[in-house]
Short mmCIF file of C-alpha atoms in Angstrom, two decimals:
data_model
loop_
_atom_site.label_atom_id
_atom_site.label_comp_id
_atom_site.label_asym_id
_atom_site.label_seq_id
_atom_site.Cartn_x
_atom_site.Cartn_y
_atom_site.Cartn_z
CA MET A 81 -36.82 11.40 8.22
CA LYS A 82 -33.89 8.97 7.82
CA LEU A 83 -30.67 9.87 9.65
CA PHE A 84 -27.15 8.47 9.19
CA PRO A 85 -24.31 9.06 11.68
CA ILE A 86 -21.01 10.49 10.48
CA LEU A 87 -18.59 7.70 11.34
CA LYS A 88 -14.85 8.08 11.73
CA ASP A 89 -14.30 6.64 8.25
CA ASP A 90 -16.55 9.34 6.75
CA VAL A 91 -14.69 12.34 8.18
CA ARG A 92 -13.10 14.59 5.52
CA MET A 93 -15.20 13.03 2.74
CA ARG A 94 -17.28 15.29 0.51
CA LEU A 95 -21.02 14.81 0.98
CA ASP A 96 -21.64 14.04 -2.71
CA ARG A 97 -18.92 11.40 -2.59
CA TRP A 98 -20.49 9.84 0.53
CA LEU A 99 -23.88 9.68 -1.20
CA LYS A 100 -22.46 8.18 -4.38
CA VAL A 101 -20.48 5.52 -2.49
CA ASN A 102 -23.46 4.46 -0.40
CA PHE A 103 -26.32 4.74 -2.89
CA GLN A 104 -24.74 4.31 -6.35
CA ARG A 105 -26.51 7.08 -8.24
CA PRO A 106 -25.03 9.79 -10.49
CA GLN A 107 -23.64 12.85 -8.77
CA SER A 108 -26.17 15.09 -10.55
CA PHE A 109 -28.99 13.11 -8.92
CA PHE A 110 -27.80 14.01 -5.42
CA GLN A 111 -27.01 17.61 -6.33
CA ARG A 112 -30.62 18.08 -7.42
CA HIS A 113 -32.01 16.65 -4.17
CA LEU A 114 -29.60 18.74 -2.11
CA ARG A 115 -30.94 21.88 -3.81
CA GLN A 116 -34.47 20.68 -3.06
CA LYS A 117 -33.51 20.14 0.61
CA ARG A 118 -34.43 16.46 0.46
CA ILE A 119 -30.87 15.73 1.63
CA PHE A 120 -29.50 17.83 4.48
CA LEU A 121 -27.51 17.88 7.70
CA PHE A 122 -29.37 17.44 10.96
CA ASP A 123 -28.14 19.03 14.18
CA VAL A 124 -29.20 16.68 17.01
CA PRO A 125 -29.01 19.13 19.98
CA THR A 126 -31.12 21.80 18.26
CA GLN A 127 -33.23 19.37 16.18
CA ARG A 128 -32.70 21.65 13.18
CA ARG A 129 -32.02 20.90 9.54
CA VAL A 130 -28.95 22.56 8.02
CA LYS A 131 -28.82 23.16 4.27
CA VAL A 132 -25.48 22.20 2.65
CA ASP A 133 -24.23 21.84 -0.91
CA ALA A 134 -22.60 18.85 -2.62
CA LYS A 135 -19.08 20.08 -1.88
CA PHE A 136 -19.64 20.09 1.88
CA VAL A 137 -16.87 18.17 3.68
CA LEU A 138 -18.13 15.93 6.47
CA PRO A 139 -16.74 17.06 9.85
CA ASP A 140 -15.79 15.08 12.94
CA ASP A 141 -18.87 16.14 14.89
CA ALA A 142 -20.91 13.70 16.97
CA ASN A 143 -23.85 16.13 17.02
CA LEU A 144 -24.43 16.02 13.27
CA ARG A 145 -26.27 13.47 11.14
CA ILE A 146 -26.78 13.14 7.41
CA GLY A 147 -30.52 13.45 6.88
CA MET A 148 -32.79 12.31 4.05
CA ASN A 149 -36.51 12.51 3.37
CA PRO A 150 -38.13 9.08 3.90
CA GLU A 151 -39.62 9.07 0.38
CA LEU A 152 -36.18 9.60 -1.15
CA PHE A 153 -34.65 6.91 1.06
CA LEU A 154 -37.29 4.39 -0.08
CA GLU A 155 -36.58 5.35 -3.68
CA LEU A 156 -32.87 4.68 -3.14
CA SER A 157 -33.15 1.62 -0.93
CA ASP A 158 -32.93 -0.92 -3.75
CA ALA A 159 -29.51 0.42 -4.72
CA ALA A 160 -28.33 1.15 -1.23
CA ILE A 161 -25.17 -0.18 0.28
CA THR A 162 -24.86 -0.16 4.05
CA PRO A 163 -23.62 3.39 4.76
CA SER A 164 -19.95 3.59 5.65
CA SER A 165 -19.49 -0.12 4.99
CA THR A 166 -15.74 0.33 5.44
CA GLU A 167 -16.52 0.63 9.12
CA HIS A 168 -17.44 -3.05 9.12
CA SER A 169 -14.80 -5.72 9.56
CA ASN A 170 -13.56 -7.73 6.59
CA ARG A 171 -15.30 -10.98 5.86
CA LYS A 172 -13.91 -14.06 7.52
CA LEU A 173 -11.34 -15.58 5.21
CA PRO A 174 -10.60 -19.29 4.98
CA PRO A 175 -7.31 -20.11 6.75
CA GLU A 176 -5.56 -20.81 3.46
CA LEU A 177 -6.36 -17.28 2.19
CA ALA A 178 -5.79 -15.24 5.35
CA LEU A 179 -2.41 -13.49 5.50
CA PRO A 180 -0.24 -13.27 8.64
CA VAL A 181 -0.79 -10.03 10.56
CA LEU A 182 2.49 -8.35 11.53
CA TYR A 183 0.98 -5.27 13.19
CA GLU A 184 -2.54 -3.99 13.84
CA ASP A 185 -4.30 -1.12 15.62
CA ASP A 186 -7.56 0.78 15.15
CA HIS A 187 -6.19 2.65 12.13
CA LEU A 188 -3.60 0.49 10.33
CA VAL A 189 -2.70 -3.12 9.68
CA ALA A 190 0.52 -4.60 8.29
CA LEU A 191 0.34 -7.96 6.53
CA HIS A 192 2.97 -10.43 5.34
CA LYS A 193 2.40 -10.50 1.58
CA PRO A 194 3.66 -13.75 0.08
CA VAL A 195 5.48 -13.91 -3.21
CA HIS A 196 3.29 -14.37 -6.32
CA LEU A 197 0.25 -12.64 -4.74
CA ALA A 198 -0.58 -9.28 -6.33
CA ALA A 199 -1.26 -6.29 -4.09
CA GLN A 200 -4.26 -5.32 -6.23
CA LEU A 201 -6.18 -6.76 -9.17
CA GLY A 202 -4.91 -6.11 -12.68
CA THR A 203 -4.74 -7.66 -16.12
CA ASN A 204 -4.86 -11.46 -15.90
CA THR A 205 -5.01 -11.24 -12.08
CA THR A 206 -7.87 -12.95 -10.26
CA ASP A 207 -6.56 -12.80 -6.69
CA SER A 208 -4.95 -10.01 -4.69
CA VAL A 209 -4.49 -8.62 -1.20
CA ALA A 210 -7.00 -5.87 -1.99
CA SER A 211 -9.67 -8.34 -3.11
CA ARG A 212 -9.16 -10.51 -0.02
CA TYR A 213 -9.46 -7.49 2.29
CA PRO A 214 -11.89 -5.19 0.43
CA HIS A 215 -12.68 -2.91 3.38
CA TRP A 216 -9.04 -1.96 3.97
CA LYS A 217 -7.12 0.41 1.75
CA LEU A 218 -3.65 -0.13 0.32
CA VAL A 219 -1.38 2.78 1.19
CA HIS A 220 1.58 1.57 -0.88
CA ARG A 221 2.39 -1.24 -3.29
CA LEU A 222 4.66 -4.26 -3.60
CA ASP A 223 5.33 -5.98 -6.90
CA LYS A 224 3.68 -9.37 -7.31
CA GLY A 225 7.09 -11.05 -7.15
CA THR A 226 8.14 -9.22 -3.96
CA SER A 227 7.31 -10.60 -0.52
CA GLY A 228 7.20 -8.83 2.84
CA VAL A 229 5.56 -6.00 4.78
CA LEU A 230 2.47 -4.51 3.13
CA LEU A 231 0.66 -1.70 4.94
CA LEU A 232 -3.09 -1.07 4.71
CA ALA A 233 -5.35 1.52 6.32
CA LYS A 234 -8.63 0.73 8.03
CA THR A 235 -10.13 4.19 7.51
CA ARG A 236 -10.06 6.87 4.83
CA VAL A 237 -8.51 9.30 7.28
CA ALA A 238 -5.63 6.94 8.07
CA ALA A 239 -5.19 6.21 4.35
CA ALA A 240 -4.94 9.92 3.53
CA ASP A 241 -2.53 10.56 6.40
CA MET A 242 -0.28 7.65 5.43
CA ALA A 243 -0.33 8.75 1.79
CA ALA A 244 0.99 12.12 2.94
CA LEU A 245 3.80 10.43 4.90
CA PHE A 246 4.82 8.37 1.87
CA ARG A 247 4.67 11.45 -0.36
CA ASP A 248 6.90 13.39 2.04
CA ASN A 249 9.39 10.50 2.37
CA GLN A 250 8.61 10.06 6.07
CA VAL A 251 8.23 6.27 5.80
CA HIS A 252 11.54 4.40 6.02
CA LYS A 253 11.57 1.08 4.16
CA THR A 254 14.19 -1.65 4.25
CA TYR A 255 14.45 -4.39 1.63
CA ILE A 256 16.76 -7.38 1.33
CA ALA A 257 17.77 -8.69 -2.09
CA LEU A 258 19.95 -11.47 -3.43
CA VAL A 259 21.79 -10.20 -6.50
CA HIS A 260 24.08 -11.63 -9.15
CA GLY A 261 27.73 -10.70 -8.61
CA THR A 262 28.71 -7.72 -6.47
CA PRO A 263 27.81 -4.04 -6.89
CA ALA A 264 30.10 -2.31 -9.37
CA THR A 265 29.94 0.86 -7.27
CA GLY A 266 31.38 -0.58 -4.04
CA SER A 267 30.17 -2.31 -0.88
CA SER A 268 27.87 0.56 0.15
CA GLY A 269 26.63 3.87 -1.12
CA THR A 270 23.67 5.81 -2.48
CA VAL A 271 22.39 5.67 -6.04
CA HIS A 272 21.10 8.89 -7.59
CA GLU A 273 19.69 7.80 -10.94
CA PRO A 274 16.43 9.18 -12.41
CA ILE A 275 13.74 6.75 -13.47
CA ASP A 276 11.47 7.83 -16.31
CA LEU A 277 12.83 11.38 -15.94
CA GLN A 278 11.86 11.48 -12.24
CA PRO A 279 14.44 11.74 -9.41
CA ALA A 280 15.13 8.38 -7.77
CA GLN A 281 17.42 7.61 -4.85
CA THR A 282 18.39 4.29 -3.24
CA SER A 283 20.92 3.54 -0.50
CA TYR A 284 22.48 0.07 -0.33
CA LYS A 285 24.89 -2.00 1.72
CA VAL A 286 26.41 -5.43 1.05
CA LEU A 287 25.57 -7.93 3.80
CA PRO A 288 27.79 -10.79 5.03
CA ARG A 289 27.60 -14.05 3.10
CA SER A 290 27.18 -17.55 4.47
CA LYS A 291 28.42 -20.89 3.15
CA ARG A 292 24.90 -21.80 2.07
CA ASP A 293 24.53 -18.85 -0.29
CA PRO A 294 24.53 -19.54 -4.04
CA PRO A 295 27.92 -18.90 -5.69
CA SER A 296 28.59 -15.58 -7.42
CA THR A 297 25.82 -13.79 -5.54
CA SER A 298 25.59 -11.11 -2.84
CA TRP A 299 23.02 -10.08 -0.27
CA LEU A 300 22.09 -6.39 -0.29
CA GLU A 301 20.26 -4.25 2.25
CA LEU A 302 18.34 -1.62 0.29
CA HIS A 303 16.68 1.63 1.37
CA PRO A 304 14.56 3.41 -1.27
CA HIS A 305 14.24 7.14 -0.55
CA THR A 306 11.78 7.65 -3.40
CA GLY A 307 8.99 5.45 -4.68
CA ARG A 308 9.43 5.06 -8.43
CA LYS A 309 8.03 2.01 -10.21
CA HIS A 310 10.48 -0.93 -10.06
CA GLN A 311 13.05 1.43 -8.51
CA LEU A 312 15.09 -1.17 -6.62
CA ARG A 313 15.07 -3.64 -9.48
CA ARG A 314 16.20 -1.03 -12.00
CA HIS A 315 18.86 0.53 -9.78
CA CYS A 316 20.35 -2.89 -9.00
CA ALA A 317 20.43 -3.91 -12.65
CA ASP A 318 21.31 -0.66 -14.40
CA VAL A 319 23.49 1.18 -11.86
CA LEU A 320 24.95 -1.40 -9.49
CA ARG A 321 25.30 -3.87 -12.38
CA ALA A 322 24.09 -6.54 -9.98
CA PRO A 323 20.58 -7.63 -11.06
CA ILE A 324 18.27 -9.23 -8.53
CA VAL A 325 18.22 -13.01 -8.74
CA GLY A 326 15.02 -14.23 -10.37
CA ASP A 327 14.14 -10.87 -11.93
CA VAL A 328 13.31 -11.90 -15.48
CA ARG A 329 12.34 -8.37 -16.54
CA TYR A 330 15.43 -6.39 -15.56
CA GLY A 331 17.93 -9.10 -14.68
CA LEU A 332 18.22 -10.87 -18.00
CA ASN A 333 17.93 -8.15 -20.61
CA SER A 334 20.22 -7.09 -23.43
CA SER A 335 22.35 -4.85 -21.21
CA TRP A 336 24.29 -7.93 -20.07
CA LYS A 337 25.52 -8.73 -23.58
CA ASN A 338 28.10 -5.94 -23.67
CA GLY A 339 31.19 -7.27 -21.94
CA ASN A 340 29.48 -8.61 -18.84
CA SER A 341 29.91 -12.11 -17.46
CA GLN A 342 26.35 -12.38 -16.16
CA PRO A 343 24.43 -15.58 -16.92
CA SER A 344 22.33 -15.74 -20.08
CA HIS A 345 19.68 -17.60 -18.12
CA ASP A 346 18.76 -17.30 -14.47
CA LYS A 347 18.79 -20.87 -13.17
CA TRP A 348 17.35 -19.66 -9.86
CA VAL A 349 14.01 -19.08 -11.58
CA GLU A 350 13.85 -22.75 -12.56
CA ARG A 351 14.76 -23.88 -9.05
CA ASP A 352 12.75 -21.57 -6.81
CA GLY A 353 10.38 -19.79 -9.17
CA ARG A 354 10.60 -16.41 -7.42
CA MET A 355 12.36 -13.07 -7.46
CA MET A 356 14.70 -12.68 -4.48
CA LEU A 357 13.47 -9.31 -3.22
CA HIS A 358 11.86 -8.99 0.21
CA ALA A 359 10.30 -6.00 2.01
CA HIS A 360 11.98 -6.67 5.35
CA ALA A 361 10.90 -3.71 7.50
CA ILE A 362 9.02 -0.44 7.61
CA ARG A 363 9.29 2.42 10.13
CA PHE A 364 7.25 5.61 10.57
CA VAL A 365 5.62 7.91 13.11
CA HIS A 366 1.97 6.87 13.37
CA PRO A 367 -0.14 9.72 11.95
CA CYS A 368 -3.00 9.11 14.40
CA THR A 369 -1.17 8.25 17.64
CA GLN A 370 2.18 10.00 17.00
CA GLN A 371 3.95 6.85 18.24
CA LEU A 372 6.97 5.37 16.45
CA VAL A 373 5.93 2.18 14.64
CA ARG A 374 8.44 -0.47 13.55
CA VAL A 375 7.26 -3.53 11.65
CA GLN A 376 9.58 -6.36 10.60
CA CYS A 377 8.78 -9.36 8.43
CA VAL A 378 11.01 -12.42 8.74
CA ASP A 379 11.28 -14.74 5.73
CA MET A 380 13.41 -17.87 6.06
CA ALA A 381 14.66 -17.44 2.48
CA PHE A 382 16.38 -14.18 3.50
CA PRO A 383 18.85 -13.21 6.22
CA THR A 384 17.41 -11.42 9.25
CA LEU A 385 18.80 -8.05 10.25
CA LYS A 386 19.64 -8.08 13.96
CA THR A 387 18.54 -4.51 14.67
CA SER A 388 15.88 -2.24 13.30
CA PRO A 389 17.56 -0.66 10.29
CA LYS A 390 18.17 3.07 10.19
CA PRO A 391 17.92 5.03 6.96
CA TYR A 392 21.15 6.21 5.41
#
């Protein structure tokens, strides 16, 4: 009899999902062997086998093991992955690929994502944060052209809990952006403008300028209250009429041809080669420890906010 412990990263996972992740066989294969009692739960104190079905959700119980007949385990061993491999640490990265760690505990880690590195692999993308750290799970996204705080979970439980916080708007995010011109709607306020027919809300505030800032630009502090795709970029361009510097998708489109004095070409792109949007800070109540977590990412290309920002 082969026994596997239920690790903290396995809790709340369906048994058929656990089997498929670790042994790479079709779901029907495991359902058949569950019916035949070749896969079962094993209660350590009583030394008894417990019959379960494929939909059984793995509990947080140190007395239980996932059991398997030895013949079946040998049959599966060629395709086996180390069970609960997410429990293992990420491979050691070369110094030039490792990202700065801004915050870390047993459940979560916050990294400083540089500009031009994708959060996850996609079309024509060969490198990403997710591929560099395959055993951690992204709990939100940053555009490839956006730098700053990127949060990942170390366990499935933490990932699910953080996903719920993001869904319920319990994670407060602060961005800093350099934009062309000044907002047409005033020095501060809240934008309520749907994106793709979905409600979208962003608060903003104009920050003080310095003598070193490019002419005809403004610094904005931005707080997204929803998480629509390209929300900040679209709200700046379409509502504030102040597109983000370096944003070639939304900053230099046809909307600027109708009576606007915006540039026909963004010279900043030629000079710096980046979009001037930075995920400066993130704040939330930790779902596992119930402690308030504040993470800030300083980038020398952007002004630093003196205090932890509060949501509008």
